[in-house]
XYZ file of C-alpha atoms in Angstrom:
741
model
C 150.163 29.962 46.326
C 150.375 33.311 48.073
C 148.142 36.299 47.590
C 150.428 38.155 45.191
C 150.677 35.090 42.977
C 146.905 34.552 42.963
C 145.869 38.092 42.031
C 145.381 38.834 38.312
C 144.831 42.547 38.614
C 147.260 44.767 36.819
C 147.180 48.149 38.556
C 148.876 49.956 35.667
C 146.685 52.746 34.111
C 144.575 51.753 31.043
C 142.290 54.757 30.753
C 144.267 56.570 28.037
C 144.255 53.755 25.435
C 142.527 54.530 22.067
C 138.742 54.050 21.770
C 137.818 51.591 19.023
C 134.647 51.940 16.862
C 133.227 49.422 14.405
C 130.829 50.694 11.703
C 128.686 47.876 10.263
C 126.543 48.820 7.196
C 125.965 47.208 3.832
C 126.158 50.582 2.011
C 129.813 51.516 1.357
C 129.076 55.238 0.982
C 127.267 55.279 4.359
C 130.190 53.468 6.048
C 132.696 55.845 4.547
C 130.785 58.989 5.495
C 130.299 57.787 9.092
C 133.973 56.936 9.323
C 134.955 60.421 8.249
C 132.373 62.032 10.536
C 133.422 60.178 13.665
C 137.162 60.159 13.134
C 139.167 62.058 15.687
C 142.195 61.976 18.008
C 142.296 58.917 20.234
C 139.875 56.937 18.079
C 140.355 53.890 15.845
C 137.558 53.145 13.314
C 136.969 49.933 11.345
C 134.273 49.170 8.782
C 132.340 46.001 7.884
C 129.631 45.362 5.254
C 128.044 42.226 6.731
C 127.146 40.614 10.023
C 129.606 37.776 9.546
C 132.474 40.185 8.924
C 131.465 42.121 12.043
C 131.614 39.012 14.196
C 135.039 38.089 12.781
C 136.299 41.614 13.462
C 135.026 41.441 17.036
C 136.728 38.115 17.501
C 140.074 39.519 16.386
C 139.940 42.778 18.305
C 137.872 44.146 21.184
C 135.675 47.144 20.308
C 134.325 49.834 22.587
C 131.373 50.854 20.389
C 129.631 49.272 17.401
C 127.324 51.244 15.026
C 125.196 48.352 13.800
C 122.594 48.376 11.030
C 119.692 45.989 11.595
C 119.313 44.981 7.941
C 122.486 43.278 6.736
C 122.881 41.053 3.652
C 123.695 37.843 5.531
C 122.300 37.965 9.073
C 120.276 40.441 11.063
C 121.977 43.103 13.117
C 119.903 41.881 16.059
C 121.618 38.491 15.779
C 124.987 40.216 15.775
C 123.961 42.156 18.878
C 122.931 38.921 20.564
C 126.397 37.481 19.796
C 127.978 40.595 21.281
C 125.895 40.253 24.445
C 127.067 36.668 24.859
C 130.776 36.993 23.989
C 131.855 40.618 24.398
C 129.408 42.091 26.906
C 131.633 45.110 27.544
C 131.088 46.282 23.927
C 128.391 48.950 23.583
C 126.028 49.064 20.551
C 124.198 51.906 18.793
C 121.552 50.348 16.547
C 120.902 52.098 13.181
C 117.857 51.187 11.055
C 115.574 52.519 8.310
C 112.772 50.295 9.604
C 109.843 52.344 10.901
C 108.465 49.404 12.917
C 108.558 50.133 16.619
C 109.192 46.461 17.364
C 112.688 46.666 15.923
C 113.587 49.516 18.270
C 112.114 47.669 21.245
C 114.080 44.500 20.430
C 117.250 46.505 19.950
C 116.924 48.271 23.283
C 116.049 45.049 25.074
C 119.052 43.382 23.463
C 121.369 45.916 25.075
C 121.681 48.771 22.605
C 122.569 52.057 24.230
C 120.896 54.090 21.432
C 118.552 53.523 18.505
C 118.936 55.857 15.488
C 116.598 55.863 12.523
C 117.695 56.481 8.967
C 117.967 58.986 7.581
C 119.618 60.752 10.506
C 121.198 64.069 11.044
C 124.971 63.949 11.085
C 125.141 66.230 14.120
C 122.702 63.957 15.964
C 124.748 60.860 15.169
C 127.969 62.563 16.185
C 126.425 63.675 19.485
C 125.096 60.205 20.298
C 128.466 58.592 19.536
C 130.356 61.179 21.631
C 127.963 60.612 24.540
C 128.276 56.863 24.272
C 132.085 56.981 24.179
C 132.114 59.379 27.123
C 129.960 56.998 29.161
C 132.222 54.133 28.160
C 135.243 56.116 29.334
C 133.594 56.902 32.673
C 132.642 53.267 33.145
C 136.200 52.237 32.415
C 137.567 54.722 34.938
C 135.071 53.559 37.537
C 135.918 49.914 36.896
C 139.608 50.637 37.157
C 139.221 52.584 40.411
C 137.019 49.860 41.845
C 139.579 47.234 40.895
C 142.403 49.280 42.364
C 140.480 49.836 45.562
C 139.666 46.160 45.826
C 143.312 45.286 45.148
C 144.488 47.786 47.753
C 142.062 46.416 50.313
C 143.106 42.863 49.589
C 146.758 43.858 49.726
C 146.260 45.708 53.036
C 144.339 42.797 54.481
C 147.073 40.397 53.351
C 149.837 42.547 54.799
C 148.010 43.083 58.085
C 147.115 39.445 58.551
C 150.551 38.173 57.570
C 152.528 40.851 59.349
C 155.133 39.672 61.898
C 153.981 42.597 64.044
C 150.935 42.903 66.253
C 148.520 45.363 64.563
C 145.457 46.596 66.411
C 142.873 49.358 66.753
C 141.354 50.479 70.040
C 138.172 52.426 70.681
C 138.277 55.637 72.763
C 137.980 53.519 75.934
C 141.085 51.464 75.114
C 139.179 48.323 74.106
C 140.184 46.251 71.116
C 138.081 46.784 67.981
C 140.483 44.894 65.735
C 143.642 42.845 66.194
C 145.415 40.771 63.564
C 146.078 37.060 63.688
C 149.647 37.541 64.903
C 148.261 37.743 68.444
C 147.508 34.019 68.394
C 151.056 32.878 67.573
C 152.735 35.599 69.630
C 150.672 35.667 72.838
C 148.399 32.626 72.573
C 145.147 34.685 72.692
C 142.461 34.244 70.053
C 141.044 37.383 68.471
C 137.578 36.641 69.808
C 138.994 36.613 73.343
C 140.353 40.127 72.990
C 137.763 41.984 70.883
C 135.926 44.260 73.285
C 138.501 43.764 76.060
C 140.766 46.487 77.414
C 144.410 46.494 76.289
C 145.536 45.775 79.872
C 144.461 42.177 79.255
C 147.745 41.554 77.395
C 150.078 43.980 79.226
C 152.322 42.819 82.074
C 151.053 44.380 85.313
C 154.281 46.220 86.122
C 154.272 47.881 82.686
C 150.656 49.113 82.722
C 151.687 52.706 83.684
C 154.024 52.833 80.674
C 151.529 51.143 78.378
C 148.811 53.664 79.317
C 150.451 56.402 77.279
C 151.071 54.441 74.107
C 147.802 52.469 74.059
C 145.805 55.669 74.606
C 147.743 57.790 72.113
C 145.655 60.623 70.608
C 148.331 62.470 68.709
C 148.886 61.804 65.037
C 151.863 64.018 64.222
C 155.561 63.528 64.910
C 154.852 63.788 68.630
C 153.057 60.436 68.635
C 154.843 57.804 70.706
C 157.052 55.346 68.848
C 159.140 52.319 69.880
C 158.043 52.309 73.512
C 159.233 49.090 75.160
C 156.363 47.252 76.842
C 156.264 43.703 78.190
C 153.267 41.653 77.028
C 151.890 38.550 78.734
C 151.832 35.112 77.191
C 148.512 33.374 77.822
C 150.314 30.046 78.227
C 152.755 31.333 80.875
C 153.171 29.197 84.014
C 151.105 30.203 87.005
C 152.764 31.903 90.006
C 155.102 31.492 91.809
C 156.864 30.512 88.583
C 158.268 33.338 86.505
C 155.832 34.298 83.708
C 156.906 34.206 80.086
C 156.966 37.756 78.778
C 157.289 39.186 75.294
C 159.209 42.442 74.996
C 157.546 44.603 72.327
C 158.339 47.979 70.800
C 154.933 49.691 70.529
C 154.041 52.669 68.312
C 150.609 54.303 67.980
C 148.686 57.269 66.499
C 145.237 58.689 67.097
C 142.398 58.076 64.585
C 139.793 60.808 63.898
C 136.562 61.203 61.918
C 137.457 62.873 58.592
C 134.028 62.774 56.953
C 132.427 65.861 58.520
C 134.557 68.127 56.309
C 135.678 70.212 59.234
C 139.246 71.409 58.744
C 139.675 72.201 62.433
C 141.522 69.243 64.034
C 140.062 70.115 67.436
C 136.532 69.762 66.102
C 137.075 66.252 64.718
C 135.661 63.319 66.639
C 138.256 60.958 68.209
C 137.566 57.399 67.057
C 140.355 55.519 68.835
C 143.994 54.475 68.515
C 145.789 52.597 65.781
C 148.943 50.816 66.899
C 151.687 48.382 65.997
C 153.736 46.283 68.460
C 156.879 44.524 67.259
C 158.367 41.543 69.106
C 161.941 42.497 70.084
C 162.480 39.751 72.675
C 165.365 38.127 70.790
C 167.011 41.485 70.196
C 166.695 42.338 73.894
C 168.201 38.976 74.837
C 171.080 39.590 72.434
C 171.629 43.085 73.837
C 171.527 41.771 77.401
C 173.955 38.990 76.486
C 176.382 41.442 74.887
C 176.065 43.791 77.857
C 176.601 40.914 80.306
C 179.651 39.662 78.442
C 181.134 43.164 78.362
C 180.849 43.508 82.145
C 181.246 39.936 83.405
C 183.848 37.218 83.332
C 182.819 34.560 80.801
C 184.143 31.662 82.919
C 182.761 32.381 86.399
C 180.011 34.858 85.387
C 181.284 37.176 88.101
C 181.633 40.916 87.464
C 184.851 41.664 85.616
C 187.452 44.303 86.324
C 185.533 47.093 84.561
C 182.260 46.499 86.397
C 184.062 46.095 89.736
C 185.852 49.414 89.274
C 182.597 51.132 88.305
C 180.849 49.852 91.431
C 183.838 50.768 93.567
C 183.831 54.331 92.219
C 180.076 54.593 92.869
C 180.538 53.364 96.452
C 183.347 55.869 96.954
C 181.092 58.710 95.772
C 178.401 57.622 98.226
C 180.924 57.307 101.051
C 182.388 60.747 100.374
C 178.925 62.337 100.555
C 177.478 60.417 103.483
C 180.547 58.998 105.216
C 181.180 55.337 105.800
C 183.910 52.739 105.593
C 184.712 50.758 102.442
C 187.028 47.780 102.133
C 188.646 46.227 99.075
C 189.950 42.661 99.284
C 192.483 41.413 96.743
C 192.544 37.591 96.635
C 195.202 35.520 94.892
C 195.044 31.730 94.920
C 198.203 29.960 96.095
C 199.631 27.090 94.028
C 196.964 27.441 91.347
C 199.577 27.259 88.596
C 200.360 23.748 89.775
C 196.854 22.639 88.756
C 197.145 24.124 85.269
C 200.590 22.659 84.730
C 199.733 19.230 86.141
C 196.156 18.616 85.010
C 195.653 21.115 82.192
C 193.746 24.349 81.748
C 190.327 22.664 81.509
C 190.678 21.297 85.040
C 192.045 24.668 86.133
C 188.951 26.399 84.746
C 186.666 24.008 86.631
C 188.582 24.701 89.827
C 188.207 28.460 89.312
C 184.440 28.073 88.891
C 184.211 26.036 92.096
C 186.331 28.572 93.977
C 184.111 31.393 92.695
C 181.028 29.581 93.987
C 182.538 29.248 97.453
C 183.577 32.894 97.460
C 179.992 33.912 96.618
C 178.854 32.230 99.810
C 181.298 34.311 101.853
C 180.071 37.803 100.928
C 176.919 39.743 101.722
C 174.097 40.528 99.304
C 175.269 44.119 98.824
C 178.922 43.215 98.310
C 180.595 42.741 94.923
C 182.769 39.734 94.147
C 184.695 40.035 90.866
C 187.334 38.159 88.934
C 190.288 40.316 88.004
C 191.814 37.688 85.738
C 193.781 34.459 86.070
C 193.507 33.266 89.667
C 192.887 36.745 91.132
C 189.595 37.883 92.654
C 188.513 41.140 94.296
C 185.759 41.879 96.814
C 184.083 45.234 97.459
C 182.655 45.618 100.968
C 180.662 48.863 101.253
C 179.024 50.275 104.396
C 181.241 48.520 106.922
C 180.752 49.236 110.619
C 184.480 48.934 111.296
C 187.793 47.548 109.985
C 187.120 44.213 111.715
C 184.318 43.566 109.236
C 186.823 43.126 106.400
C 188.955 40.804 108.548
C 185.923 38.663 109.345
C 185.155 38.240 105.629
C 188.807 37.385 104.924
C 188.813 34.755 107.693
C 185.573 33.342 106.342
C 187.113 33.019 102.878
C 190.202 31.222 104.204
C 188.051 28.837 106.252
C 185.775 28.180 103.281
C 188.761 27.174 101.166
C 190.029 24.639 103.703
C 187.712 21.920 102.446
C 189.386 20.019 99.568
C 188.308 20.423 95.949
C 187.960 17.577 93.482
C 190.413 17.827 90.598
C 190.210 14.939 88.152
C 188.816 12.694 90.837
C 191.511 13.534 93.388
C 191.392 15.809 96.395
C 193.252 19.077 96.012
C 193.574 21.720 98.700
C 194.058 25.300 97.707
C 194.821 28.328 99.840
C 194.647 32.045 99.234
C 196.629 35.175 100.020
C 194.380 38.160 100.771
C 195.288 41.846 100.914
C 192.928 44.434 102.420
C 192.745 48.186 101.777
C 190.280 50.515 103.528
C 188.716 53.824 102.550
C 189.505 56.503 103.622
C 192.586 55.305 105.521
C 194.385 53.744 102.568
C 193.150 55.760 99.602
C 190.388 57.909 98.145
C 190.285 56.502 94.612
C 189.534 53.119 93.087
C 192.998 52.767 91.553
C 194.798 53.540 94.802
C 192.672 51.151 96.861
C 193.172 48.330 94.366
C 196.896 48.991 94.215
C 197.271 49.008 97.993
C 195.184 45.861 98.421
C 197.398 44.221 95.793
C 200.532 45.305 97.675
C 199.141 43.837 100.914
C 198.375 40.589 99.111
C 201.974 40.301 97.880
C 203.143 40.913 101.438
C 201.129 37.842 102.459
C 202.765 35.870 99.617
C 206.202 36.872 100.840
C 205.396 35.847 104.427
C 204.275 32.306 103.664
C 200.847 32.661 101.970
C 197.451 31.371 103.221
C 196.729 34.464 105.305
C 195.425 38.023 105.095
C 196.954 41.390 105.894
C 195.683 44.937 105.974
C 197.696 47.495 104.034
C 200.192 49.694 105.881
C 202.367 52.563 104.702
C 205.435 50.416 105.335
C 204.273 48.023 102.639
C 204.054 50.837 100.139
C 207.601 51.872 100.877
C 208.735 48.275 100.410
C 206.742 48.039 97.181
C 208.325 51.176 95.790
C 211.749 49.901 96.759
C 210.999 46.578 95.057
C 209.985 48.307 91.829
C 213.099 50.436 91.976
C 215.233 47.356 92.669
C 213.693 45.534 89.710
C 214.593 48.399 87.380
C 218.106 48.457 88.797
C 218.398 44.688 88.283
C 217.611 45.131 84.594
C 220.481 47.593 84.376
C 222.777 45.399 86.474
C 222.820 42.699 83.795
C 224.168 45.100 81.181
C 226.289 47.249 83.520
C 228.538 44.422 84.786
C 227.259 44.663 88.350
C 226.711 40.898 88.614
C 229.570 38.701 89.813
C 230.114 35.003 90.381
C 231.605 33.639 93.611
C 232.764 30.044 93.819
C 232.699 27.597 96.732
C 234.960 24.547 96.444
C 233.550 21.034 96.716
C 236.050 18.701 98.432
C 236.635 14.968 98.194
C 237.831 13.911 101.661
C 239.076 10.543 100.452
C 241.155 12.039 97.639
C 242.259 15.140 99.575
C 241.472 17.474 96.742
C 239.040 19.924 95.184
C 236.727 18.080 92.799
C 234.411 20.917 91.804
C 233.106 24.427 92.257
C 229.606 25.707 92.872
C 228.981 29.021 91.098
C 227.012 31.438 93.306
C 225.769 34.746 91.936
C 226.249 38.056 93.744
C 225.059 41.542 92.870
C 227.467 44.354 93.604
C 224.812 47.047 94.039
C 226.164 50.600 93.795
C 224.098 51.708 96.821
C 223.221 48.625 98.869
C 226.568 46.875 98.495
C 226.954 43.143 97.932
C 223.538 41.440 97.594
C 222.970 37.685 97.866
C 220.588 35.807 95.530
C 217.858 35.494 98.182
C 217.264 39.244 97.849
C 216.718 39.365 94.082
C 216.239 35.928 92.432
C 212.518 35.688 93.333
C 212.038 39.152 91.891
C 213.927 38.104 88.753
C 211.601 35.111 88.330
C 208.469 37.248 88.715
C 209.706 39.922 86.307
C 210.956 37.512 83.632
C 214.605 38.486 84.064
C 215.726 35.100 85.335
C 216.429 33.763 81.838
C 218.813 36.638 81.103
C 220.526 36.031 84.435
C 220.802 32.288 83.708
C 222.438 32.987 80.356
C 224.925 35.346 82.033
C 225.743 32.849 84.805
C 226.211 29.972 82.331
C 228.489 32.030 80.097
C 230.516 33.339 83.035
C 230.863 29.923 84.736
C 231.649 28.039 81.525
C 234.162 30.692 80.497
C 235.889 30.351 83.862
C 235.877 26.575 83.586
C 237.420 26.774 80.111
C 240.215 28.938 81.540
C 240.912 26.481 84.345
C 240.971 23.585 81.903
C 243.528 25.476 79.833
C 245.720 25.410 82.984
C 245.469 21.628 83.010
C 242.703 21.278 85.628
C 240.664 18.860 83.519
C 238.898 16.925 86.287
C 236.943 19.792 87.861
C 233.177 20.094 87.561
C 231.123 23.293 87.700
C 227.751 23.353 89.552
C 225.245 26.041 88.494
C 221.882 26.693 90.134
C 218.954 26.816 87.655
C 215.488 28.250 88.186
C 212.567 25.831 87.680
C 211.113 28.375 85.223
C 213.896 27.526 82.785
C 212.458 24.056 82.237
C 209.239 25.617 80.976
C 211.100 27.231 78.090
C 211.362 25.287 74.853
C 214.895 26.575 74.134
C 216.502 25.644 77.454
C 218.337 22.494 76.294
C 219.554 24.242 73.156
C 220.910 27.163 75.206
C 222.887 24.732 77.400
C 224.260 22.940 74.345
C 225.249 26.226 72.661
C 227.058 27.422 75.788
C 229.074 24.204 76.058
C 229.909 24.365 72.356
C 230.931 28.008 72.596
C 233.548 27.267 75.272
C 234.532 23.821 73.931
C 233.616 22.094 77.194
C 232.626 18.448 77.680
C 229.068 18.155 78.933
C 230.016 16.094 81.997
C 231.918 18.984 83.541
C 228.660 20.916 83.986
C 226.227 20.105 86.799
C 222.805 21.814 86.991
C 221.383 22.136 90.502
C 217.574 22.136 90.731
C 215.147 22.270 93.656
C 212.770 19.473 94.585
C 209.599 21.431 93.791
C 210.421 21.221 90.071
C 210.129 17.434 90.303
C 206.622 17.717 91.700
C 205.500 18.953 88.306
C 205.134 15.557 86.681
C 205.098 17.120 83.231
C 206.215 14.998 80.302
C 207.934 17.997 78.661
C 210.056 18.634 81.774
C 211.027 14.976 82.014
C 211.931 15.019 78.327
C 214.189 18.079 78.752
C 215.969 16.412 81.680
C 216.498 13.255 79.634
C 217.894 15.296 76.750
C 220.365 16.948 79.119
C 221.278 13.577 80.615
C 221.840 12.156 77.115
C 223.992 15.166 76.333
C 226.109 14.302 79.370
C 225.116 17.171 81.655
C 224.841 16.163 85.319
C 221.670 17.053 87.275
C 221.759 17.470 91.048
C 218.928 17.968 93.568
C 219.760 20.862 95.864
C 218.595 21.033 99.521
C 217.521 17.378 99.412
C 215.250 16.246 102.251
C 213.729 19.633 103.108
C 210.654 19.567 100.889
C 208.860 16.759 99.099
C 211.504 14.020 98.963
C 210.059 11.112 97.028
C 211.587 7.861 95.904
C 209.237 7.941 92.930
C 210.792 10.985 91.276
C 214.289 9.652 91.916
C 213.197 6.666 89.863
C 211.474 8.639 87.089
C 213.908 11.526 86.652
C 217.521 11.212 85.371
C 219.229 12.493 88.546
C 223.034 12.312 88.927
C 223.535 13.441 92.519
C 221.820 14.810 95.606
C 223.009 17.454 98.076
C 222.214 16.988 101.753
C 220.740 20.213 103.059
C 222.806 22.053 105.677
C 219.887 21.915 108.140
C 220.663 18.197 108.641
C 224.388 18.886 108.881
C 223.869 21.390 111.727
C 222.256 18.622 113.789
C 225.568 16.775 113.846
C 226.729 17.812 117.308
C 228.880 15.811 119.711
C 226.788 13.923 122.226
C 223.641 13.969 120.041
C 222.453 10.889 118.200
C 222.723 11.104 114.435
C 219.327 11.769 112.855
C 217.671 8.706 111.219
C 216.796 10.990 108.328
C 220.469 11.445 107.558
C 220.951 7.667 107.580
C 217.950 7.364 105.220
C 219.315 9.960 102.787
C 222.667 8.191 102.638
C 220.905 4.890 102.039
C 218.788 6.364 99.270
C 221.864 7.738 97.516
C 223.635 4.386 97.678
C 220.511 2.517 96.599
C 220.015 4.657 93.500
C 223.714 4.886 92.709
C 223.813 8.668 93.135
C 226.677 10.929 94.058
C 226.197 12.523 97.450
C 227.393 15.987 98.494
C 226.989 17.408 101.992
C 226.736 21.200 102.069
C 227.147 23.513 105.019
C 229.937 21.536 106.726
C 231.411 23.857 109.357
C 233.102 21.680 112.035
C 235.617 18.838 112.029
C 233.127 16.684 113.920
C 230.578 17.077 111.141
C 233.250 16.151 108.582
C 234.272 13.111 110.641
C 230.741 11.757 111.106
C 229.848 12.273 107.447
C 232.988 10.433 106.420
C 232.145 7.548 108.747
C 228.629 7.412 107.278
C 230.058 7.097 103.777
C 229.708 10.649 102.493
C 232.967 11.594 100.770
C 232.133 14.877 98.999
C 231.516 18.030 101.054
C 231.456 21.797 100.906
C 231.119 24.448 103.563
C 232.860 27.097 105.619
C 235.100 24.447 107.201
C 236.898 24.342 103.857
C 236.138 27.672 102.265
C 233.469 30.319 102.022
C 232.348 31.423 98.518
C 235.168 33.517 97.030
C 235.717 35.524 93.811
C 237.284 33.876 90.809
C 240.646 35.618 91.291
C 241.145 34.085 94.744
C 239.969 30.659 93.540
C 242.698 30.726 90.924
C 245.318 31.347 93.609
C 244.038 28.386 95.605
C 243.872 26.108 92.597
C 247.399 26.956 91.501
C 249.054 26.878 94.928
C 247.343 24.152 96.949
C 245.207 22.142 94.602
C 246.072 18.831 96.186
C 246.139 19.752 99.879
C 242.702 20.634 101.110
C 242.362 18.407 104.149
C 242.087 20.692 107.219
C 245.154 20.331 109.437
C 245.097 20.391 113.235
C 247.118 23.169 114.824
C 250.122 22.028 116.778
C 249.277 21.504 120.412
C 245.551 22.176 120.019
C 242.231 20.993 118.649
C 241.606 23.852 116.226
C 241.319 23.515 112.478
C 243.402 25.459 110.057
C 241.142 26.335 107.112
C 242.386 26.900 103.639
C 243.795 30.394 103.591
C 242.050 32.405 100.968
């Protein structure tokens, strides 16, 4: 049971309640006259004619004063007074008697009577004695109440102090503890006996003693007194050095205590007794604040500074450099092929890889440098106070070398590289935004030149960057402004002497730069998210053209369309293909989608499922540029592939007098073994056509037959010479007469 439950004191005021008098006399006229004499405001008077009735009245109601006659008809008034002394000791008695014997008065006074009045008495005398007795009773009651209230207040204060969650203490003028509550034992591990008489510095962390001096020696007691001063306090049970001590962060408040008893109203003349203070444990709040502050300025995954903190430190370094001179470098780091990890193994493995990369990057920078995570797989490094530009290059080389060692990703080795752009102050910018932008531009230049390297920013890069942004905006307009155009290159069957298909190749008729080939804008379209719009346009244009040709009776042609690997990441890709075929009433087997080998490296079940859905639909799937990248028999087995195209780099090696490459033999064998159609692209000479035919490759395309041409010219060819596409030798010579377009 706690203190408040145990206490029975009711602090409500009880002084103003009526005063009760009991007149006990066997003579009715005497009782009546006394009752009338003593009646007044704030008094209640009862009368009794015998001792027994008096006792019963006292049992039923407490009385303040009893006027008691000694001689009563049943028992003596002295016996009644004895009962009062035993059972209602707070009741006061004035004894009234006609007995002249002094012994009666002595017994009455010894029994506790406050007055003894002899009959007959003067009315004024009786009234005065009663008034005096009631006044004394009132004073006693007030004193009892004040004493009880004071005792209750002291007990309450003691309870609150001892059970307070705060550290409460008083210090003498020398800063030594005179009192400290029990909270010190649970909070700091010190017993009170250990600290009484000791200086406050016993519990204050050494580094905070200068701050603690002012609050623990506070003399002021007005609103200038120190409040909520943060001080670190020592835990007695902290580990010994060199281990980090356990500290309690407390908010301390204090006021001065002065002697008030000398009656001097001059505060300067009062004697200083010491300091009264309270210290509240705010360790958990400080931890929470530090956690919130850390999370606001740091990356939650790697615990590196985030973009905001990096920019703040960069701006501070720039201010220092502008005042005192000095060279600053900003490195922008982007991991190469990181998306492959996320797509192949999942984001959890990708997060682990990022944490491991961050740890290696930490080991590459100096103590005063700042390594931050910008987001995704991008990191930035601030290198202040460099001696020269070579310092940034040395750090970049160190980073690339550090990344050469393989990482473990789901138990397998994985090697990751990085593209790093460098911008220097003041050469490449005077603001944080400009330096970051230029370092980013330099990083993208590395990406474009093959990755896994570093470059320092140059003005030429900025020009290229601006042109690229402008070109991207123009590409968005080109889709809606009919600037895109499809060219078609025939695919020839040598054995059947005819055109068997067309490959649709996109061109951009730029109003300023002229005719642009896909190499100059498709990568940009993929990065900017425009590739899906371009794919939809190409599919609609190619399928519409195929529908027109089929209306002319050319039912056995197929149309090959190149598709970006990003399309297979979209959930609506298969449905878009189906809708396009339905729109133009085309059979699915007349459409062939050409993909690159790197898509097949992503052994994602969703990609495989999309390819199977297309295969079930009847759409043909061809691997473009086969043999130049990651050719694997495994993905030919797992993926529903219809045909493969031999890359033109192998075709160029077919020169008279040079042995045919074993790789070409292998590709032809693979195609036959898997039952795949085989198309050789880039055929430019009759010798190449002859050798390919001898090796068993029947389908070809290339400049020997036709370059890519607009749809209008293809229609002329299809209508005029559809069945005569074998190159003819000129009379009397060895030249080849190409199809005239």
